[in-house]
Coordinates of C-alpha atoms in Angstrom, one line a residue:
Chain A
M5 CA 0.2 0.1 0.1
T6 CA 1.5 3.3 -0.8
A7 CA 0.9 6.2 1.5
S8 CA -0.1 9.6 -0.1
T9 CA -0.5 13.0 1.9
L10 CA -3.9 14.2 2.5
H11 CA -5.5 17.0 0.6
L12 CA -6.3 19.7 3.3
P13 CA -8.3 22.8 2.3
T14 CA -6.0 26.2 2.4
D15 CA -7.6 27.8 5.4
F16 CA -7.2 24.5 7.5
E17 CA -5.8 24.8 10.9
T18 CA -4.3 22.0 12.9
Y19 CA -5.6 21.5 16.6
S20 CA -2.6 22.9 18.0
E21 CA -2.8 26.1 16.2
A22 CA -6.4 26.7 16.4
R23 CA -5.9 26.2 20.5
R24 CA -3.1 28.8 20.4
A25 CA -5.0 30.9 18.1
G26 CA -7.5 30.9 21.1
F27 CA -5.4 32.0 23.6
L28 CA -5.5 35.6 22.7
R29 CA -9.3 35.7 22.1
M30 CA -9.5 34.0 25.5
K31 CA -7.0 36.7 27.3
A32 CA -9.2 39.6 25.6
L33 CA -12.3 38.0 26.9
K34 CA -11.0 38.1 30.1
E35 CA -9.6 41.4 30.1
A36 CA -13.4 43.0 29.1
G37 CA -14.5 40.8 32.1
A38 CA -16.0 37.5 30.8
R39 CA -16.9 34.8 33.1
V40 CA -14.9 31.5 32.2
V41 CA -15.5 28.0 33.7
G42 CA -13.1 25.2 32.7
I43 CA -14.8 21.8 31.9
F44 CA -13.6 18.4 31.2
C45 CA -16.3 16.2 30.0
T46 CA -19.5 16.2 27.7
F47 CA -21.5 15.4 30.6
V48 CA -21.3 18.9 32.2
P49 CA -24.5 20.6 31.1
T50 CA -23.1 23.6 29.5
E51 CA -26.4 25.3 29.4
L52 CA -26.2 26.2 32.9
I53 CA -22.8 27.8 32.4
Y54 CA -24.2 29.9 29.5
A55 CA -27.4 30.9 31.5
A56 CA -24.8 31.9 34.4
G57 CA -23.6 34.6 31.4
A58 CA -20.0 32.6 31.7
L59 CA -18.2 31.0 28.7
P60 CA -17.3 27.2 29.2
V61 CA -13.9 26.2 28.0
G62 CA -12.8 22.5 27.4
L63 CA -9.8 21.6 29.5
C64 CA -9.0 18.1 28.4
A65 CA -5.5 18.0 27.1
Y66 CA -4.1 16.3 24.0
S67 CA -0.6 16.6 24.3
E68 CA 2.4 14.8 25.3
E69 CA 4.5 17.7 26.6
P70 CA 2.8 17.9 30.0
I71 CA 2.7 14.3 31.1
A72 CA 6.3 14.4 32.5
A73 CA 4.8 17.0 34.8
A74 CA 1.8 15.1 35.9
E75 CA 3.9 11.9 36.7
A76 CA 5.4 13.6 39.6
D77 CA 2.1 13.4 41.4
L78 CA 0.2 10.6 39.2
P79 CA 0.9 7.1 38.6
R80 CA 2.7 6.5 35.3
N81 CA 0.0 3.6 34.5
L82 CA -3.0 6.1 33.7
C83 CA -4.6 7.1 30.8
P84 CA -2.8 10.0 29.0
L85 CA -5.4 12.5 28.6
I86 CA -6.1 12.3 32.5
K87 CA -2.3 12.9 33.1
A88 CA -1.8 15.6 30.4
S89 CA -5.0 17.7 31.6
Y90 CA -3.4 17.7 35.1
G91 CA -0.1 17.9 34.0
F92 CA -1.1 21.4 32.4
A93 CA -2.7 22.6 35.5
R94 CA 0.5 21.4 37.5
S95 CA 2.8 23.2 35.6
D96 CA 0.7 26.0 35.0
T97 CA 1.0 25.8 31.0
C98 CA -2.1 26.0 29.8
P99 CA -3.8 29.3 29.4
Y100 CA -7.4 28.3 29.4
F101 CA -6.6 26.2 32.7
Y102 CA -5.2 29.7 34.3
F103 CA -8.5 31.8 32.9
S104 CA -10.8 29.4 34.7
D105 CA -12.5 30.9 37.3
F106 CA -13.1 27.6 38.8
V107 CA -13.5 24.2 37.0
V108 CA -15.8 21.4 37.1
G109 CA -15.1 17.7 37.0
E110 CA -17.6 15.0 36.8
T111 CA -17.1 11.5 38.3
T112 CA -17.1 9.7 34.9
C113 CA -14.1 7.5 35.3
D114 CA -12.5 6.4 38.4
G115 CA -9.0 8.0 37.0
K116 CA -10.6 11.6 36.6
K117 CA -12.4 11.5 39.6
K118 CA -9.3 11.3 41.6
M119 CA -7.4 13.1 39.9
F120 CA -9.7 16.0 40.5
E121 CA -8.9 15.6 44.3
L122 CA -5.3 16.5 43.4
L123 CA -6.1 19.3 41.0
G124 CA -8.2 21.1 43.6
R125 CA -4.8 22.2 44.7
Y126 CA -4.4 24.5 41.8
K127 CA -7.8 25.8 41.3
E128 CA -11.2 25.3 42.5
T129 CA -12.8 22.3 41.5
Y130 CA -16.0 21.6 41.8
V131 CA -17.1 17.5 41.0
M132 CA -20.5 16.6 39.9
Q133 CA -21.5 13.2 40.8
L134 CA -22.6 11.3 37.5
P135 CA -24.4 8.4 38.8
H136 CA -23.7 5.4 36.4
R137 CA -27.0 3.9 35.1
R138 CA -30.3 5.2 33.6
D139 CA -33.1 4.1 36.0
D140 CA -35.5 6.5 37.6
A141 CA -33.3 6.8 40.7
A142 CA -30.3 7.6 39.0
L143 CA -32.5 10.0 37.0
A144 CA -33.6 11.8 40.1
F145 CA -30.0 12.1 41.5
W146 CA -28.8 13.3 38.6
R147 CA -31.3 16.2 38.3
E148 CA -30.5 17.0 41.8
Q149 CA -27.0 17.3 40.8
I150 CA -27.6 19.6 37.9
L151 CA -29.7 21.8 40.5
A152 CA -26.6 21.9 42.9
F153 CA -24.7 22.9 39.9
Q154 CA -26.5 25.7 39.4
R155 CA -26.7 26.7 43.0
K156 CA -22.6 26.3 42.6
L157 CA -22.7 29.0 39.9
E158 CA -25.1 31.3 41.4
D159 CA -23.0 31.5 44.5
F160 CA -19.7 31.7 43.0
Y161 CA -20.8 34.5 40.7
G162 CA -23.3 36.2 43.3
I163 CA -26.2 35.5 40.5
S164 CA -29.5 34.2 40.1
I165 CA -30.0 32.3 37.4
S166 CA -33.9 32.6 35.7
E167 CA -35.7 29.7 34.0
A168 CA -35.8 31.8 31.1
E169 CA -32.0 32.3 30.7
I170 CA -31.9 28.4 30.9
R171 CA -34.4 27.6 28.1
T172 CA -32.3 30.4 25.8
A173 CA -29.3 28.6 26.7
I174 CA -30.9 25.3 25.9
R175 CA -32.1 26.6 22.5
R176 CA -28.7 28.0 21.6
K177 CA -27.2 24.8 22.6
N178 CA -29.3 22.8 20.5
R179 CA -28.8 24.8 17.5
E180 CA -24.8 24.5 17.9
R181 CA -25.6 20.1 18.0
R182 CA -27.8 20.3 15.2
A183 CA -25.2 22.2 13.3
L184 CA -22.5 19.9 14.4
K185 CA -24.3 16.8 13.7
A186 CA -25.4 18.0 10.1
F187 CA -21.5 18.7 9.8
L188 CA -20.4 15.0 11.0
E189 CA -23.4 13.6 8.7
L190 CA -21.7 14.5 5.7
G191 CA -19.5 11.5 6.2
K192 CA -22.8 9.4 5.2
L193 CA -22.4 10.8 1.5
N194 CA -20.9 8.0 -0.7
P195 CA -18.0 8.6 -1.9
A196 CA -16.9 10.6 1.3
P197 CA -16.8 14.4 0.8
M198 CA -14.0 15.2 2.9
S199 CA -11.2 13.7 5.1
G200 CA -11.9 12.7 8.1
Y201 CA -9.0 14.1 10.0
E202 CA -10.3 17.6 8.7
M203 CA -13.7 16.8 10.1
G204 CA -12.6 15.8 13.4
T205 CA -10.1 18.5 13.8
R206 CA -12.6 21.5 12.7
L207 CA -14.6 20.0 15.1
D208 CA -12.1 20.0 18.1
A209 CA -10.8 23.4 17.0
G210 CA -14.1 25.2 16.7
S211 CA -14.2 24.6 20.5
F212 CA -11.7 27.5 20.9
S213 CA -13.7 30.3 19.1
F214 CA -16.0 31.0 22.2
D215 CA -18.3 32.6 20.0
L216 CA -21.3 30.2 19.8
E217 CA -23.5 31.8 16.9
G218 CA -20.1 32.6 15.1
R219 CA -19.2 28.6 15.6
C220 CA -22.3 27.8 14.2
R221 CA -22.4 30.2 11.4
E222 CA -19.0 28.6 10.3
I223 CA -19.9 25.0 10.7
E224 CA -23.0 25.9 8.5
T225 CA -20.8 27.2 5.7
R226 CA -18.5 24.9 5.7
T227 CA -21.3 21.7 5.6
A228 CA -22.8 23.7 2.8
Q229 CA -19.6 23.9 0.8
V230 CA -18.5 20.3 1.1
R231 CA -22.0 19.4 0.3
A232 CA -22.0 21.4 -2.5
A233 CA -18.4 20.6 -3.6
W234 CA -19.6 16.6 -3.4
E235 CA -22.4 17.4 -5.6
C236 CA -20.3 19.0 -8.2
G237 CA -18.3 15.5 -8.0
K238 CA -15.2 17.1 -7.3
T239 CA -14.6 14.2 -4.8
S240 CA -15.3 11.0 -6.0
R241 CA -13.1 8.2 -4.9
R242 CA -13.7 4.5 -3.7
R243 CA -11.6 3.7 -0.5
P244 CA -12.4 1.2 2.6
R245 CA -15.0 3.7 4.5
L246 CA -14.0 3.5 8.6
L247 CA -15.6 4.2 11.4
V248 CA -13.6 5.5 14.7
T249 CA -15.1 4.4 18.4
G250 CA -13.9 4.5 21.6
C251 CA -12.0 7.2 23.7
P252 CA -11.3 10.7 22.8
N253 CA -8.8 10.7 19.7
A254 CA -7.6 14.3 19.4
G255 CA -4.3 13.2 21.3
V256 CA -4.0 10.5 18.7
R257 CA -5.3 12.0 15.2
E258 CA -2.2 12.8 13.7
K259 CA -0.2 9.0 14.1
I260 CA -3.8 7.3 13.6
L261 CA -6.5 9.2 11.8
R262 CA -4.2 11.0 9.4
T263 CA -2.0 7.9 9.1
V264 CA -4.7 5.8 8.2
E265 CA -6.2 8.3 5.6
E266 CA -2.8 8.5 4.2
L267 CA -2.7 4.7 3.8
G268 CA -5.9 4.9 1.7
A269 CA -9.0 4.8 3.7
D270 CA -11.8 7.3 4.4
V271 CA -12.7 8.0 8.3
V272 CA -16.4 9.1 7.9
A273 CA -17.6 8.5 11.3
F274 CA -17.1 9.1 14.7
D275 CA -18.8 7.1 17.7
T276 CA -16.7 9.3 20.1
C277 CA -17.4 11.9 22.8
N278 CA -15.4 14.3 20.5
G279 CA -17.7 13.0 17.7
I280 CA -21.4 12.6 17.3
R281 CA -21.9 10.7 21.0
E282 CA -23.2 13.8 22.4
K283 CA -25.2 15.5 19.6
L284 CA -27.4 12.8 18.7
L285 CA -30.1 13.9 21.5
P286 CA -30.7 17.4 22.0
V287 CA -32.5 18.7 25.2
D288 CA -36.4 18.2 24.9
E289 CA -37.2 22.2 24.7
E290 CA -40.7 21.3 25.3
N291 CA -40.2 19.5 28.6
P292 CA -42.1 21.8 31.5
D293 CA -39.5 21.3 33.7
V294 CA -35.9 22.5 32.5
Y295 CA -34.0 20.3 34.9
D296 CA -35.6 17.1 34.0
A297 CA -34.9 18.0 30.5
L298 CA -31.4 18.6 31.3
A299 CA -30.8 15.5 33.4
R300 CA -32.3 13.1 30.8
K301 CA -30.4 14.5 27.8
Y302 CA -27.2 14.3 29.7
L303 CA -27.7 11.0 31.3
D304 CA -28.5 9.6 28.0
I305 CA -24.6 10.0 26.7
H306 CA -23.4 6.6 25.5
C307 CA -20.1 6.8 27.1
S308 CA -18.6 3.6 28.6
V309 CA -18.5 4.5 32.3
M310 CA -22.1 3.6 32.2
S311 CA -23.0 0.3 32.8
P312 CA -24.9 -1.2 31.4
N313 CA -24.0 0.6 27.9
D314 CA -26.6 -1.0 25.8
G315 CA -27.1 2.4 23.7
R316 CA -23.5 2.5 22.3
L317 CA -24.3 -1.0 20.4
A318 CA -27.6 0.5 19.0
D319 CA -26.0 3.8 18.1
L320 CA -23.2 2.0 16.5
G321 CA -25.3 -0.7 14.7
Q322 CA -27.4 2.5 13.3
M323 CA -24.0 4.0 12.1
L324 CA -22.7 1.1 10.4
E325 CA -25.6 1.1 8.0
E326 CA -26.1 4.8 7.6
Y327 CA -22.3 5.7 6.6
A328 CA -21.9 2.4 4.8
V329 CA -19.0 1.7 7.1
D330 CA -16.5 -1.1 5.9
G331 CA -14.2 -1.1 9.2
V332 CA -14.3 0.0 12.7
L333 CA -11.4 1.2 14.1
E334 CA -11.4 1.6 18.0
I335 CA -8.9 3.4 19.5
V336 CA -8.4 2.9 23.3
L337 CA -6.1 4.9 25.5
Q338 CA -3.7 3.4 27.5
S339 CA -5.3 2.3 30.9
C340 CA -9.2 3.4 30.1
H341 CA -10.5 0.5 32.0
T342 CA -14.1 1.1 30.7
Y343 CA -13.4 1.5 26.9
A344 CA -10.9 -1.3 27.1
V345 CA -13.3 -3.9 28.5
E346 CA -16.1 -2.6 26.7
S347 CA -14.0 -3.3 23.4
F348 CA -15.3 -7.1 24.0
W349 CA -18.5 -6.4 23.1
I350 CA -17.8 -3.6 20.5
R351 CA -15.5 -6.3 18.7
Q352 CA -18.3 -9.2 18.7
F353 CA -20.9 -6.6 17.6
V354 CA -18.9 -5.6 14.6
E355 CA -17.8 -8.8 13.5
A356 CA -21.0 -10.2 13.7
R357 CA -22.6 -7.8 11.0
G358 CA -19.7 -8.7 8.9
R359 CA -17.2 -5.8 9.3
S360 CA -13.7 -5.6 10.0
Y361 CA -12.5 -4.6 13.5
L362 CA -9.2 -3.2 14.8
N363 CA -8.3 -2.3 18.1
L364 CA -5.2 -0.2 19.1
E365 CA -4.4 0.7 22.4
T366 CA -2.1 3.6 22.8
D367 CA -1.0 6.7 24.6
Y368 CA 0.2 10.2 23.4
S369 CA 3.5 9.5 22.9
Q370 CA 5.3 8.5 19.3
A371 CA 7.1 5.5 20.7
D372 CA 4.4 3.3 18.8
T373 CA 4.4 5.3 15.5
G374 CA 5.9 2.5 13.5
Q375 CA 3.8 -0.4 14.8
L376 CA 0.5 1.5 14.3
T377 CA 1.4 2.2 10.9
T378 CA 1.8 -1.6 10.2
R379 CA -1.4 -2.4 11.8
L380 CA -3.4 0.2 10.2
A381 CA -1.9 -0.9 6.7
A382 CA -2.5 -4.4 7.5
F383 CA -6.2 -3.3 8.5
L384 CA -6.9 -1.8 5.2
E385 CA -5.4 -4.9 3.2
T386 CA -7.6 -7.3 5.2
M387 CA -10.8 -5.2 3.4
E388 CA -9.1 -5.2 -0.3
Chain B
M20 CA 11.3 -17.0 -20.5
M21 CA 8.6 -17.5 -17.6
D22 CA 7.8 -14.5 -15.4
E23 CA 9.3 -14.7 -12.0
Y24 CA 8.1 -13.3 -8.7
I25 CA 10.1 -12.4 -5.9
G26 CA 9.0 -12.0 -2.6
I27 CA 11.4 -10.2 0.3
D28 CA 10.7 -10.3 4.1
L29 CA 13.0 -8.0 5.5
G30 CA 12.3 -9.0 9.2
S31 CA 14.3 -7.3 12.4
T32 CA 16.4 -10.0 12.7
A33 CA 16.8 -12.0 9.1
A34 CA 15.7 -11.2 5.6
K35 CA 14.2 -14.1 3.9
V36 CA 13.8 -14.2 0.0
V37 CA 11.8 -16.6 -2.4
V38 CA 11.6 -16.7 -5.9
L39 CA 8.6 -18.2 -7.6
R40 CA 9.1 -19.2 -11.5
G41 CA 5.1 -19.3 -12.4
K42 CA 4.0 -21.9 -9.5
E43 CA 7.7 -23.6 -9.0
L44 CA 9.7 -22.4 -6.1
V45 CA 13.3 -21.9 -7.3
E46 CA 15.3 -20.3 -5.3
R47 CA 15.3 -19.1 -1.3
F48 CA 18.1 -18.0 0.8
V49 CA 18.3 -16.1 4.3
L50 CA 20.5 -13.2 5.3
P51 CA 21.1 -11.7 8.3
T52 CA 19.6 -8.3 8.5
G53 CA 22.5 -6.5 10.2
W54 CA 22.2 -2.8 11.1
S55 CA 20.9 -1.2 7.8
S56 CA 18.0 -2.7 6.0
R57 CA 18.7 -0.7 3.1
R58 CA 22.4 -2.3 2.7
T59 CA 20.3 -5.9 3.3
A60 CA 18.4 -5.1 0.3
E61 CA 21.2 -4.3 -1.8
E62 CA 23.0 -7.4 -0.7
I63 CA 19.7 -9.4 -1.7
A64 CA 19.8 -7.6 -5.1
C65 CA 23.4 -8.9 -6.0
R66 CA 22.7 -12.6 -4.2
L67 CA 19.4 -12.6 -6.9
A68 CA 21.7 -11.4 -9.7
Q69 CA 24.5 -14.0 -8.7
S70 CA 22.0 -17.0 -8.7
G71 CA 20.3 -15.7 -12.3
H72 CA 17.7 -14.1 -11.2
S73 CA 18.7 -10.3 -12.0
L74 CA 15.9 -7.6 -11.4
G75 CA 14.4 -6.2 -14.2
P76 CA 11.6 -7.0 -16.9
G77 CA 9.9 -10.4 -16.3
R78 CA 10.5 -10.4 -12.4
K79 CA 8.1 -8.7 -10.0
V80 CA 9.1 -7.8 -6.7
V81 CA 7.0 -7.6 -3.6
A82 CA 8.7 -6.4 -0.5
T83 CA 7.3 -7.2 3.3
G84 CA 8.7 -7.0 7.0
Y85 CA 9.8 -3.8 8.9
G86 CA 12.2 -3.2 6.8
R87 CA 9.8 -3.5 3.6
Q88 CA 10.2 0.6 3.1
S89 CA 14.0 0.2 2.6
V90 CA 13.5 -2.3 -0.8
D91 CA 13.4 0.9 -3.3
F92 CA 13.5 -1.7 -6.1
A93 CA 10.3 -3.5 -4.9
D94 CA 6.9 -2.8 -7.2
R95 CA 5.1 -3.1 -4.0
S96 CA 5.2 -3.6 -0.4
V97 CA 2.7 -5.3 1.4
T98 CA 2.7 -5.7 5.5
E99 CA 3.9 -8.8 7.1
I100 CA 0.3 -9.5 8.6
T101 CA -1.0 -9.9 4.9
C102 CA 1.8 -12.1 3.8
H103 CA 2.4 -14.3 6.6
G104 CA -1.5 -15.0 5.9
R105 CA -1.1 -15.4 2.3
G106 CA 2.1 -17.6 2.6
G107 CA 0.9 -19.7 5.7
R108 CA -2.3 -20.5 3.9
Y109 CA -0.1 -21.6 1.0
L110 CA 2.2 -24.1 2.8
M111 CA -1.0 -25.5 4.8
G112 CA -3.3 -25.9 1.7
R113 CA -6.2 -24.7 3.7
D114 CA -7.7 -21.6 5.5
C115 CA -6.3 -21.7 9.1
T116 CA -4.9 -19.2 11.7
V117 CA -1.3 -18.7 11.5
V118 CA 1.0 -17.9 14.8
D119 CA 4.2 -15.8 13.2
I120 CA 7.0 -15.7 16.2
G121 CA 9.1 -12.6 14.8
G122 CA 12.0 -11.2 16.0
Q123 CA 10.6 -8.0 17.2
D124 CA 6.8 -9.1 17.5
T125 CA 4.2 -11.8 17.4
K126 CA 1.1 -11.8 15.5
V127 CA -2.2 -14.2 15.3
I128 CA -3.3 -13.9 12.0
T129 CA -7.0 -15.6 11.1
V130 CA -6.8 -16.1 7.4
E131 CA -10.5 -17.0 5.9
R132 CA -11.0 -17.5 2.1
G133 CA -7.6 -17.6 1.3
T134 CA -6.6 -14.2 2.8
A135 CA -6.0 -12.5 6.0
S136 CA -9.5 -11.2 7.8
S137 CA -8.4 -10.3 11.3
F138 CA -5.1 -10.0 13.3
L139 CA -4.0 -9.5 16.9
M140 CA -0.3 -8.5 17.5
N141 CA 1.7 -8.2 20.8
D142 CA 2.2 -4.7 22.2
K143 CA 5.1 -2.9 21.7
C144 CA 7.2 -5.0 23.7
S145 CA 9.5 -8.0 23.0
A146 CA 8.1 -10.3 25.5
G147 CA 6.7 -13.4 23.7
T148 CA 9.2 -12.9 20.7
G149 CA 12.0 -14.0 19.3
K150 CA 14.2 -11.0 20.6
F151 CA 13.1 -12.5 24.2
L152 CA 14.7 -16.0 23.5
E153 CA 17.7 -14.4 21.7
I154 CA 18.5 -12.2 24.7
M155 CA 18.1 -15.1 27.3
A156 CA 20.3 -17.6 25.3
N157 CA 22.6 -14.6 25.0
R158 CA 22.7 -14.5 28.8
L159 CA 23.1 -18.1 29.1
A160 CA 25.8 -18.3 26.8
V161 CA 24.3 -20.7 24.3
D162 CA 22.7 -20.3 20.7
L163 CA 19.0 -20.7 19.7
P164 CA 19.2 -24.5 19.0
E165 CA 21.4 -25.3 21.8
L166 CA 18.4 -23.2 23.8
F167 CA 16.2 -25.5 23.0
T168 CA 18.0 -28.7 23.4
L169 CA 18.8 -27.5 27.0
A170 CA 15.2 -26.6 27.6
A171 CA 14.1 -30.3 26.4
A172 CA 16.2 -31.8 29.1
G173 CA 14.9 -29.2 32.0
K174 CA 12.2 -28.7 34.4
P175 CA 10.8 -25.2 33.6
L176 CA 11.6 -22.7 36.5
A177 CA 9.2 -19.9 36.9
I178 CA 10.0 -16.7 34.8
S179 CA 6.7 -14.5 35.4
S180 CA 7.8 -11.3 34.4
V181 CA 6.1 -9.6 31.6
C182 CA 9.1 -7.4 30.9
T183 CA 12.3 -8.6 29.1
V184 CA 14.7 -6.4 30.8
F185 CA 12.9 -7.4 34.5
A186 CA 12.7 -11.2 33.1
E187 CA 16.5 -11.3 32.2
S188 CA 17.0 -10.0 36.0
E189 CA 14.8 -13.2 36.8
V190 CA 17.2 -15.6 34.9
V191 CA 20.4 -13.6 36.6
G192 CA 18.9 -14.4 39.9
H193 CA 18.2 -18.3 39.0
I194 CA 22.1 -18.2 37.6
G195 CA 22.7 -16.7 40.9
A196 CA 21.3 -19.3 43.0
G197 CA 22.8 -21.9 41.0
A198 CA 20.1 -23.2 39.2
R199 CA 20.7 -25.8 36.4
R200 CA 21.2 -24.3 32.9
E201 CA 18.6 -26.7 31.6
D202 CA 15.8 -25.6 33.9
I203 CA 16.4 -22.2 33.3
A204 CA 16.4 -22.7 29.5
A205 CA 12.8 -24.6 30.0
G206 CA 11.9 -21.8 32.0
V207 CA 12.7 -19.4 29.3
V208 CA 11.1 -21.4 26.5
E209 CA 7.8 -21.7 28.7
S210 CA 7.5 -18.0 29.2
V211 CA 7.6 -17.4 25.3
V212 CA 5.1 -20.0 25.1
Q213 CA 2.7 -18.7 27.9
K214 CA 2.6 -15.2 26.4
V215 CA 1.9 -16.4 22.7
A216 CA -0.5 -19.0 24.0
G217 CA -2.1 -16.0 25.8
L218 CA -2.3 -14.0 22.5
C219 CA -3.6 -16.9 20.8
T220 CA -6.4 -17.2 23.0
R221 CA -7.4 -13.4 23.1
H222 CA -7.5 -13.4 19.3
G223 CA -9.5 -16.9 19.0
L224 CA -8.2 -19.8 17.0
G225 CA -9.5 -21.7 14.0
Q226 CA -9.3 -25.6 13.3
T227 CA -5.8 -25.2 12.0
V228 CA -3.1 -23.9 13.4
A229 CA 0.5 -22.7 11.7
L230 CA 3.3 -21.8 13.3
T231 CA 5.4 -19.4 10.9
G232 CA 8.5 -17.5 11.2
G233 CA 12.4 -18.5 12.4
L234 CA 11.4 -20.4 15.6
C235 CA 9.0 -23.0 13.7
D236 CA 12.2 -25.0 13.1
S237 CA 12.2 -25.6 16.8
S238 CA 10.1 -29.0 17.3
Y239 CA 10.8 -28.0 21.2
L240 CA 9.0 -25.1 20.5
V241 CA 6.1 -26.6 18.5
E242 CA 5.5 -29.1 20.9
R243 CA 4.9 -27.3 23.9
L244 CA 3.0 -24.6 22.0
S245 CA 0.9 -27.5 20.7
Q246 CA 0.1 -28.6 24.2
K247 CA -0.6 -25.5 26.0
L248 CA -3.2 -24.7 23.2
G249 CA -4.5 -27.9 23.6
R250 CA -4.2 -28.5 19.6
P251 CA -1.8 -29.7 17.2
V252 CA 0.4 -26.9 15.9
C253 CA 1.7 -27.3 12.6
A254 CA 5.3 -26.2 11.5
H255 CA 6.0 -26.9 7.6
P256 CA 9.8 -27.1 7.3
L257 CA 9.6 -23.7 5.1
G258 CA 7.6 -22.1 7.8
R259 CA 10.4 -19.2 8.3
Y260 CA 10.0 -18.2 4.4
A261 CA 5.9 -17.8 5.1
G262 CA 6.0 -14.0 4.7
A263 CA 8.4 -14.2 1.6
L264 CA 6.3 -16.8 0.0
G265 CA 3.3 -14.8 1.1
A266 CA 5.0 -11.8 -0.8
A267 CA 5.4 -13.8 -3.9
L268 CA 2.3 -15.1 -4.2
I269 CA 1.1 -11.4 -4.0
A270 CA 3.0 -10.4 -6.6
R271 CA 2.1 -13.0 -9.0
E272 CA -1.7 -12.5 -8.3
K273 CA -1.4 -8.8 -8.5
L274 CA 1.5 -7.9 -10.7
A275 CA 1.7 -10.5 -13.0
T276 CA 1.5 -9.4 -17.0
S277 CA -1.3 -11.2 -19.0
E278 CA 1.5 -13.5 -20.2
G279 CA 2.7 -14.4 -16.9
K280 CA -0.9 -14.7 -15.7
R281 CA -1.2 -17.5 -18.3
D282 CA 2.0 -19.5 -17.4
A283 CA 0.8 -19.4 -13.9

C-alpha cells in the first residue's frame, strides 16, 4: 500500500494551531470581564454555564508535553488524557486553565474522579456526581446534581439564574448540536466528501472560538460548501470507509487518523465524545421542567462509564448502516478500563455484522508510530 | 522465459527471500538483516543476480517485513501480516490461523477465504518474541538451537515477569542461585509459549494452527505450544519463509502480466 499526503483546504488550521490562536481571544475576553468555567467532559450541562453568562472552555488535554510534569504526582500507568490535563495545571502551562474562574469535574471514570481531588490544589474544582446507570433513581439524583451545579454557579458569581435564561441557553446549544451533527453527517455521503482528519480537527478546534453563534455559522457554511463540492462531483473515490469509536482521539489524531487516511482509507464516522455521541440527542425544549430535560439528555450519553451501556451498540449498529461502514477502528487510550473492557462487546458486535474490526491501545507518545502504521496498513489490506 | 515473482521479507533479525517461477519455488535464501536494511536490500539484489534472477523485466518484486520500505527496487510493499497470512495458507493448503513469532513482534492471523481477515499483534514489547529468546540465550551463553536442546532436558523454572528486562534479571537471579541451565532454559521457553498462547486465546483460533517465522524449526517449541493450546500446531519446513512466500504469491496475483498469468 502506498501512502499519499492528505489534501487539506488552504484555510485549514491544525488542532494545536487553533488552540494557540484561542489564547489571545480568551485573554481579550477575560480583560473585558468575561466569566469562564473550565470543563472536562460532555456530561457537564454547559447550558447552565451559558445561562450564568459565562463561557465554558474544554480543558481535556491532548498533548504529550505536560505528561512528565503530571507523573510527579500521578501513577505512570494512567490514561494519558488525565495525565496531560493534570500536567498542564500543575506546570501552569495551559492558559485556558489559568483563565478559568473555577473548573468543573465529574465522576465519570475512576482516574478522573481521583485526579480532580489533586487538581483542587491548583484551582477551585467543583465535582458533579454522575450516576452510572439510567434508571429513575439515577435520573432523580442527576437532576439534583444539576440543580446543585446551578446553585454553585449562582453562589460563585453572586447571581441568580432564571428559568428563561436556561431555556435560551438550551435553544442556543441545541442549534449548535444540530449544526455539528449535520456537519458530521456529511460522512454519510458516499464516496466520502472530505477527510475525516479535517472533519475531526474542525470540530475540536471550533471549541476555541468562544463565540457559539459564530461557530455555528462557520460550521454551517463549511457543511454547505462540502456538500456543494460533493454534488459537483469534485471528490469521487472508492476507498474503505471507517468508523472510529472508543476514547477521545484528538491526542492521537496525527499518528492514527491522519496515517490511516494517508494509507488509503476514509474516516467517515465518529462514535466518540469528540464526535457525534453527545450530538445525537438534543435537550427537549418542550419539557416543562428544564432540569428534568437537562438530566434526561445528559444521562443518555452513551459513554463506557455507564453500565450497562447498550445504547452505544444501538447507535453503532445504526451508524454502520447509515454511513456504509466497511471497518471499525476502536481507539483505546492506555489504562482506560471502561473502554478497554467494553471493546469486547464492540468487537463481537462489529464482526457479527460482517465488518472488519481493529483495536488499537495507545498513548500520546510517538513510541509506537511504526507498529501502529503496520497494523493500520494490514487492517486496510484485510478489506481489499 | 517464464515470469518470476520475488518475495522479500525484511524482518528485524533476518531477511528471507523466495523466487517463484510461475508456480514453482526455484530459489530461497536467508540473510542476517544487520544494522542497515537498505544495505541488506542491496545485498539481496546482488545475491539474486548471482543466482540468475537479476532484477528487471519479467521479474516482479513484493517486499514485506518491518524493513519493507527500504527495498527501493520493490514494485509494491505489503505488510507482514497479510504476507504471513497468505504464505501460511499456501503452506497449509487450507484456511487456518497463522501464528508468527517474529524477531520483534508476534502476531496471530486469521485466514479466511484464502486471505488474512483479522489479526492481533503483541504490544510494543519484546516479551513473547524471538528477541526475548535471543536475549536469554545470550545470557545463558548458548545459541538458539542449543537453548531448545537444553530446555528439552529441563524442568521449567518460573520466569513470571512480563517485561524482557525484568525477566532477564529473574534469569540472573536463577543463575546466581545455582539453578541448572537446563531448567532455566526450559523456563525461558515456557515464558514465550505462555505469552504466545495468551495472544492466541485472546484472538481466537481456527481448526488448523500454523506456526511460521524462524522459530518453527524448533520441534520442542512447537510441541510445547501445541500442548499449551490443546491442539496440534503445524510447522512446515518452509515456515520461516512464509512471509516471503506470501509476498511472492501476492506479486504473482497482483502484478503478473497477462503473459505471466497464463503461465501461472
